[in-house]
PDB file of C-alpha atoms and ligand atoms in Angstrom:
ATOM      1  CA  TYR A 141      26.026  92.908 -66.178  1.00 56.00           C
ATOM      2  CA  PRO A 142      23.141  93.209 -64.130  1.00 54.00           C
ATOM      3  CA  SER A 143      21.407  89.853 -63.258  1.00 63.00           C
ATOM      4  CA  GLY A 144      17.926  88.455 -62.526  1.00 71.00           C
ATOM      5  CA  GLY A 145      16.020  90.986 -65.086  1.00 90.00           C
ATOM      6  CA  LEU A 146      12.922  89.598 -67.177  1.00 96.00           C
ATOM      7  CA  VAL A 147      13.838  89.193 -70.772  1.00 97.00           C
ATOM      8  CA  VAL A 148      11.157  87.745 -72.989  1.00 98.00           C
ATOM      9  CA  THR A 149      11.911  87.355 -76.676  1.00 98.00           C
ATOM     10  CA  GLN A 150      10.327  85.850 -79.788  1.00 98.00           C
ATOM     11  CA  LEU A 151       7.182  88.216 -79.278  1.00 98.00           C
ATOM     12  CA  ASP A 152       5.010  89.410 -82.089  1.00 98.00           C
ATOM     13  CA  ILE A 153       3.493  92.481 -80.665  1.00 98.00           C
ATOM     14  CA  GLN A 154       1.613  94.489 -83.348  1.00 98.00           C
ATOM     15  CA  PRO A 155       0.809  98.212 -83.577  1.00 98.00           C
ATOM     16  CA  GLY A 156      -2.290  99.031 -81.152  1.00 97.00           C
ATOM     17  CA  GLU A 157      -1.471  95.958 -78.647  1.00 98.00           C
ATOM     18  CA  CYS A 158      -0.363  96.457 -75.060  1.00 97.00           C
ATOM     19  CA  ILE A 159       2.399  95.388 -73.176  1.00 98.00           C
ATOM     20  CA  LYS A 160       1.795  95.298 -69.520  1.00 98.00           C
ATOM     21  CA  VAL A 161       4.022  95.249 -66.832  1.00 98.00           C
ATOM     22  CA  LYS A 162       3.023  94.628 -63.365  1.00 98.00           C
ATOM     23  CA  GLY A 163       5.570  95.020 -60.247  1.00 97.00           C
ATOM     24  CA  LYS A 164       6.879  96.988 -57.338  1.00 97.00           C
ATOM     25  CA  ILE A 165       9.732  99.261 -57.253  1.00 98.00           C
ATOM     26  CA  LEU A 166      12.139  98.415 -54.534  1.00 97.00           C
ATOM     27  CA  PRO A 167      12.205 100.452 -51.419  1.00 98.00           C
ATOM     28  CA  ASP A 168      15.707 101.518 -51.987  1.00 97.00           C
ATOM     29  CA  ALA A 169      15.578 101.689 -55.797  1.00 98.00           C
ATOM     30  CA  LYS A 170      18.199 103.813 -57.895  1.00 98.00           C
ATOM     31  CA  GLY A 171      16.375 103.037 -60.970  1.00 98.00           C
ATOM     32  CA  PHE A 172      14.963 100.741 -63.341  1.00 98.00           C
ATOM     33  CA  ALA A 173      14.393 100.382 -67.180  1.00 98.00           C
ATOM     34  CA  VAL A 174      11.971  98.592 -69.375  1.00 98.00           C
ATOM     35  CA  ASN A 175      13.502  98.079 -73.003  1.00 98.00           C
ATOM     36  CA  VAL A 176      11.202  97.025 -75.752  1.00 98.00           C
ATOM     37  CA  GLY A 177      12.083  96.697 -79.809  1.00 98.00           C
ATOM     38  CA  LYS A 178      13.848  93.940 -81.744  1.00 98.00           C
ATOM     39  CA  ASP A 179      16.534  92.720 -79.365  1.00 98.00           C
ATOM     40  CA  SER A 180      18.844  94.104 -76.739  1.00 97.00           C
ATOM     41  CA  SER A 181      20.775  96.043 -79.343  1.00 98.00           C
ATOM     42  CA  THR A 182      17.733  97.416 -81.186  1.00 98.00           C
ATOM     43  CA  LEU A 183      15.322  99.109 -79.007  1.00 98.00           C
ATOM     44  CA  MET A 184      12.283 101.272 -79.994  1.00 98.00           C
ATOM     45  CA  LEU A 185      11.915 102.532 -76.197  1.00 98.00           C
ATOM     46  CA  HIS A 186      14.349 102.454 -73.363  1.00 98.00           C
ATOM     47  CA  PHE A 187      12.174 103.883 -70.464  1.00 98.00           C
ATOM     48  CA  ASN A 188      14.170 104.555 -67.717  1.00 98.00           C
ATOM     49  CA  PRO A 189      13.010 106.229 -64.409  1.00 98.00           C
ATOM     50  CA  ARG A 190      15.911 107.241 -62.205  1.00 98.00           C
ATOM     51  CA  PHE A 191      15.682 108.002 -58.755  1.00 98.00           C
ATOM     52  CA  ASN A 192      19.232 108.650 -58.301  1.00 97.00           C
ATOM     53  CA  CYS A 193      21.699 107.493 -60.847  1.00 96.00           C
ATOM     54  CA  HIS A 194      23.866 109.117 -63.650  1.00 95.00           C
ATOM     55  CA  GLY A 195      23.606 112.221 -61.808  1.00 96.00           C
ATOM     56  CA  ASP A 196      19.803 112.267 -62.562  1.00 97.00           C
ATOM     57  CA  VAL A 197      17.390 112.531 -59.615  1.00 97.00           C
ATOM     58  CA  ASN A 198      13.410 111.653 -59.861  1.00 98.00           C
ATOM     59  CA  THR A 199      13.950 111.686 -63.776  1.00 98.00           C
ATOM     60  CA  ILE A 200      12.436 109.673 -66.565  1.00 98.00           C
ATOM     61  CA  VAL A 201      15.097 109.087 -69.182  1.00 98.00           C
ATOM     62  CA  CYS A 202      13.828 107.815 -72.662  1.00 98.00           C
ATOM     63  CA  ASN A 203      15.796 106.653 -75.582  1.00 98.00           C
ATOM     64  CA  SER A 204      16.207 104.458 -78.533  1.00 99.00           C
ATOM     65  CA  LYS A 205      18.971 102.265 -79.511  1.00 98.00           C
ATOM     66  CA  ASP A 206      19.982 101.462 -83.233  1.00 98.00           C
ATOM     67  CA  ASP A 207      22.009  98.494 -83.471  1.00 98.00           C
ATOM     68  CA  GLY A 208      23.802  99.088 -80.402  1.00 98.00           C
ATOM     69  CA  THR A 209      24.063 102.841 -80.894  1.00 98.00           C
ATOM     70  CA  TRP A 210      21.822 105.039 -78.075  1.00 98.00           C
ATOM     71  CA  GLY A 211      20.221 107.873 -79.791  1.00 98.00           C
ATOM     72  CA  GLN A 212      19.200 111.249 -78.413  1.00 98.00           C
ATOM     73  CA  GLU A 213      17.471 111.123 -74.859  1.00 98.00           C
ATOM     74  CA  ASP A 214      14.309 112.532 -73.912  1.00 98.00           C
ATOM     75  CA  ARG A 215      13.767 113.826 -70.492  1.00 97.00           C
ATOM     76  CA  ILE A 216      10.218 113.653 -69.196  1.00 95.00           C
ATOM     77  CA  ALA A 217       9.091 116.488 -66.880  1.00 88.00           C
ATOM     78  CA  ASP A 218       6.953 114.463 -64.605  1.00 95.00           C
ATOM     79  CA  PHE A 219       8.120 111.788 -61.872  1.00 97.00           C
ATOM     80  CA  PRO A 220       5.074 109.871 -60.558  1.00 97.00           C
ATOM     81  CA  PHE A 221       7.029 107.291 -58.880  1.00 97.00           C
ATOM     82  CA  GLN A 222       7.805 106.634 -55.111  1.00 98.00           C
ATOM     83  CA  HIS A 223      10.158 103.894 -53.497  1.00 98.00           C
ATOM     84  CA  GLY A 224       7.938 100.794 -53.093  1.00 98.00           C
ATOM     85  CA  ASP A 225       5.108 101.724 -55.307  1.00 98.00           C
ATOM     86  CA  LYS A 226       3.422  98.718 -56.935  1.00 98.00           C
ATOM     87  CA  ILE A 227       2.607 100.063 -60.486  1.00 98.00           C
ATOM     88  CA  GLU A 228       1.533  99.017 -63.861  1.00 98.00           C
ATOM     89  CA  ILE A 229       3.402 100.390 -66.943  1.00 98.00           C
ATOM     90  CA  CYS A 230       1.622  99.997 -70.342  1.00 98.00           C
ATOM     91  CA  ILE A 231       3.337 100.283 -73.421  1.00 98.00           C
ATOM     92  CA  SER A 232       1.684 100.321 -76.761  1.00 98.00           C
ATOM     93  CA  PHE A 233       3.101 101.565 -80.387  1.00 98.00           C
ATOM     94  CA  SER A 234       2.103 102.940 -83.886  1.00 98.00           C
ATOM     95  CA  GLU A 235       4.097 103.197 -86.870  1.00 97.00           C
ATOM     96  CA  THR A 236       5.012 107.041 -85.582  1.00 98.00           C
ATOM     97  CA  GLU A 237       5.461 106.984 -81.957  1.00 98.00           C
ATOM     98  CA  ALA A 238       5.332 104.638 -78.599  1.00 98.00           C
ATOM     99  CA  THR A 239       2.799 105.446 -75.749  1.00 98.00           C
ATOM    100  CA  VAL A 240       3.868 104.993 -72.247  1.00 98.00           C
ATOM    101  CA  LYS A 241       0.586 104.791 -69.987  1.00 98.00           C
ATOM    102  CA  LEU A 242       1.748 105.243 -66.202  1.00 96.00           C
ATOM    103  CA  PRO A 243      -0.490 105.645 -62.880  1.00 89.00           C
ATOM    104  CA  GLU A 244      -1.259 109.632 -63.415  1.00 92.00           C
ATOM    105  CA  LEU A 245       0.918 110.219 -66.642  1.00 96.00           C
ATOM    106  CA  GLU A 246       0.930 109.276 -70.246  1.00 98.00           C
ATOM    107  CA  PHE A 247       3.404 109.893 -72.767  1.00 98.00           C
ATOM    108  CA  GLN A 248       4.711 109.615 -76.503  1.00 98.00           C
ATOM    109  CA  PHE A 249       8.097 108.924 -77.612  1.00 98.00           C
ATOM    110  CA  PRO A 250       8.849 108.653 -81.424  1.00 98.00           C
ATOM    111  CA  ASN A 251       9.063 105.370 -83.170  1.00 98.00           C
ATOM    112  CA  ARG A 252      12.391 106.687 -84.687  1.00 98.00           C
ATOM    113  CA  LEU A 253      13.259 103.334 -86.182  1.00 98.00           C
ATOM    114  CA  GLY A 254       9.769 103.049 -87.638  1.00 98.00           C
ATOM    115  CA  MET A 255       9.734  99.493 -86.069  1.00 98.00           C
ATOM    116  CA  GLU A 256       6.384  97.589 -87.370  1.00 98.00           C
ATOM    117  CA  LYS A 257       6.262  94.851 -84.547  1.00 98.00           C
ATOM    118  CA  ILE A 258       7.916  94.499 -80.923  1.00 98.00           C
ATOM    119  CA  GLN A 259       9.715  91.075 -80.615  1.00 98.00           C
ATOM    120  CA  TYR A 260      11.565  91.799 -77.317  1.00 98.00           C
ATOM    121  CA  LEU A 261      10.550  93.045 -74.027  1.00 98.00           C
ATOM    122  CA  ALA A 262      13.694  93.464 -70.984  1.00 98.00           C
ATOM    123  CA  VAL A 263      12.953  94.635 -67.313  1.00 98.00           C
ATOM    124  CA  GLU A 264      16.270  95.819 -65.646  1.00 97.00           C
ATOM    125  CA  GLY A 265      17.082  97.259 -62.446  1.00 97.00           C
ATOM    126  CA  ASP A 266      15.749  97.927 -59.131  1.00 97.00           C
ATOM    127  CA  PHE A 267      11.862  96.800 -59.977  1.00 97.00           C
ATOM    128  CA  LYS A 268      10.523  93.266 -59.180  1.00 97.00           C
ATOM    129  CA  VAL A 269       8.111  92.110 -61.726  1.00 97.00           C
ATOM    130  CA  LYS A 270       5.067  90.423 -60.541  1.00 97.00           C
ATOM    131  CA  ALA A 271       3.104  90.077 -63.875  1.00 98.00           C
ATOM    132  CA  ILE A 272       3.175  90.616 -67.633  1.00 98.00           C
ATOM    133  CA  LYS A 273       0.440  90.548 -70.066  1.00 98.00           C
ATOM    134  CA  PHE A 274       0.084  91.291 -73.504  1.00 96.00           C
ATOM    135  CA  SER A 275      -3.381  92.364 -74.807  1.00 92.00           C
TER     136      SER A 275
HETATM  137  C1  2XT B 456      26.505 114.724 -69.366  1.00 95.42           C
HETATM  138  C2  2XT B 456      27.546 113.779 -70.162  1.00 95.42           C
HETATM  139  C3  2XT B 456      27.310 112.285 -70.204  1.00 95.42           C
HETATM  140  O1  2XT B 456      26.059 112.188 -70.705  1.00 95.42           O
HETATM  141  C4  2XT B 456      25.528 110.897 -69.723  1.00 95.42           C
HETATM  142  O2  2XT B 456      25.751 109.774 -70.533  1.00 95.42           O
HETATM  143  C5  2XT B 456      25.305 108.494 -70.045  1.00 95.42           C
HETATM  144  C6  2XT B 456      26.327 107.361 -70.630  1.00 95.42           C
HETATM  145  O3  2XT B 456      25.874 107.496 -72.034  1.00 95.42           O
HETATM  146  C7  2XT B 456      23.598 108.417 -70.118  1.00 95.42           C
HETATM  147  O4  2XT B 456      23.707 107.213 -69.378  1.00 95.42           O
HETATM  148  C8  2XT B 456      23.168 106.313 -70.379  1.00 95.42           C
HETATM  149  O5  2XT B 456      21.891 106.700 -70.646  1.00 95.42           O
HETATM  150  C9  2XT B 456      21.375 105.666 -71.561  1.00 95.42           C
HETATM  151  C10 2XT B 456      20.226 106.046 -72.350  1.00 95.42           C
HETATM  152  O6  2XT B 456      20.196 107.237 -72.919  1.00 95.42           O
HETATM  153  C11 2XT B 456      21.210 104.406 -70.749  1.00 95.42           C
HETATM  154  O7  2XT B 456      20.200 104.670 -69.579  1.00 95.42           O
HETATM  155  C12 2XT B 456      22.574 103.849 -70.161  1.00 95.42           C
HETATM  156  O8  2XT B 456      22.251 102.692 -69.250  1.00 95.42           O
HETATM  157  C13 2XT B 456      21.826 101.723 -69.957  1.00 95.42           C
HETATM  158  C14 2XT B 456      21.996 100.388 -69.031  1.00 95.42           C
HETATM  159  C15 2XT B 456      21.216  99.843 -68.539  1.00 95.42           C
HETATM  160  N1  2XT B 456      21.330  98.971 -67.593  1.00 95.42           N
HETATM  161  C16 2XT B 456      20.472  97.857 -66.530  1.00 95.42           C
HETATM  162  C17 2XT B 456      20.050  98.832 -65.312  1.00 95.42           C
HETATM  163  C18 2XT B 456      18.962  99.838 -65.797  1.00 95.42           C
HETATM  164  C19 2XT B 456      18.504 100.580 -64.805  1.00 95.42           C
HETATM  165  C20 2XT B 456      18.845 100.245 -63.552  1.00 95.42           C
HETATM  166  C21 2XT B 456      19.833  99.312 -63.257  1.00 95.42           C
HETATM  167  C22 2XT B 456      20.490  98.646 -64.164  1.00 95.42           C
HETATM  168  N2  2XT B 456      22.525  99.178 -67.513  1.00 95.42           N
HETATM  169  N3  2XT B 456      23.465 100.300 -68.145  1.00 95.42           N
HETATM  170  C23 2XT B 456      22.989 104.732 -69.217  1.00 95.42           C
HETATM  171  O9  2XT B 456      24.480 104.526 -68.926  1.00 95.42           O
HETATM  172  C24 2XT B 456      23.473 109.743 -69.414  1.00 95.42           C
HETATM  173  O10 2XT B 456      22.041 109.438 -69.421  1.00 95.42           O
HETATM  174  C25 2XT B 456      23.860 110.986 -69.712  1.00 95.42           C
HETATM  175  N4  2XT B 456      23.533 112.055 -69.029  1.00 95.42           N
HETATM  176  C26 2XT B 456      23.150 113.211 -69.710  1.00 95.42           C
HETATM  177  C27 2XT B 456      22.624 114.344 -68.732  1.00 95.42           C
HETATM  178  O11 2XT B 456      23.076 113.416 -70.654  1.00 95.42           O
END
């Protein structure tokens, strides 16, 4: 299991509130992920930019996970990331969808599980977290 990722539990993020993750993409990043949901097995959103992994090149893969089972992947057309970038990722949600705001890109992902609060945040892979903010 990859070590050293940030994990925050016992959160109580409500619809309309923002989770902001600031950090730096490693210079040789293969990929990273930001997961939000109930816990590691039940995710509203697995946000997974892939520079070069799992056969994907410069592709954002999003998915949900329901009690350990991955849902259907969504692949986002744009890839506004470069190795070494310092970025801020803002995630918010409503009862119907999650919204991801990035530099130069914003998109929605369905709230497939109808999650009413976010209790769990994890950042994995080739991304060095500098700060997180809940607003
Ligand atoms: C073409 C037939 C096989 O399909 C492939 O099936 C793979 C296995 O299910 C898919 O890869 C998985 O996609 C999931 C999202 O749908 C997750 O991204 C799975 O990774 C979970 C994970 C996170 N981490 C931590 C991490 C995250 C980022 C960087 C480094 C470590 N380690 N494993 C990742 O293994 C992969 O996205 C999927 N590719 C396609 C094109 O469908």
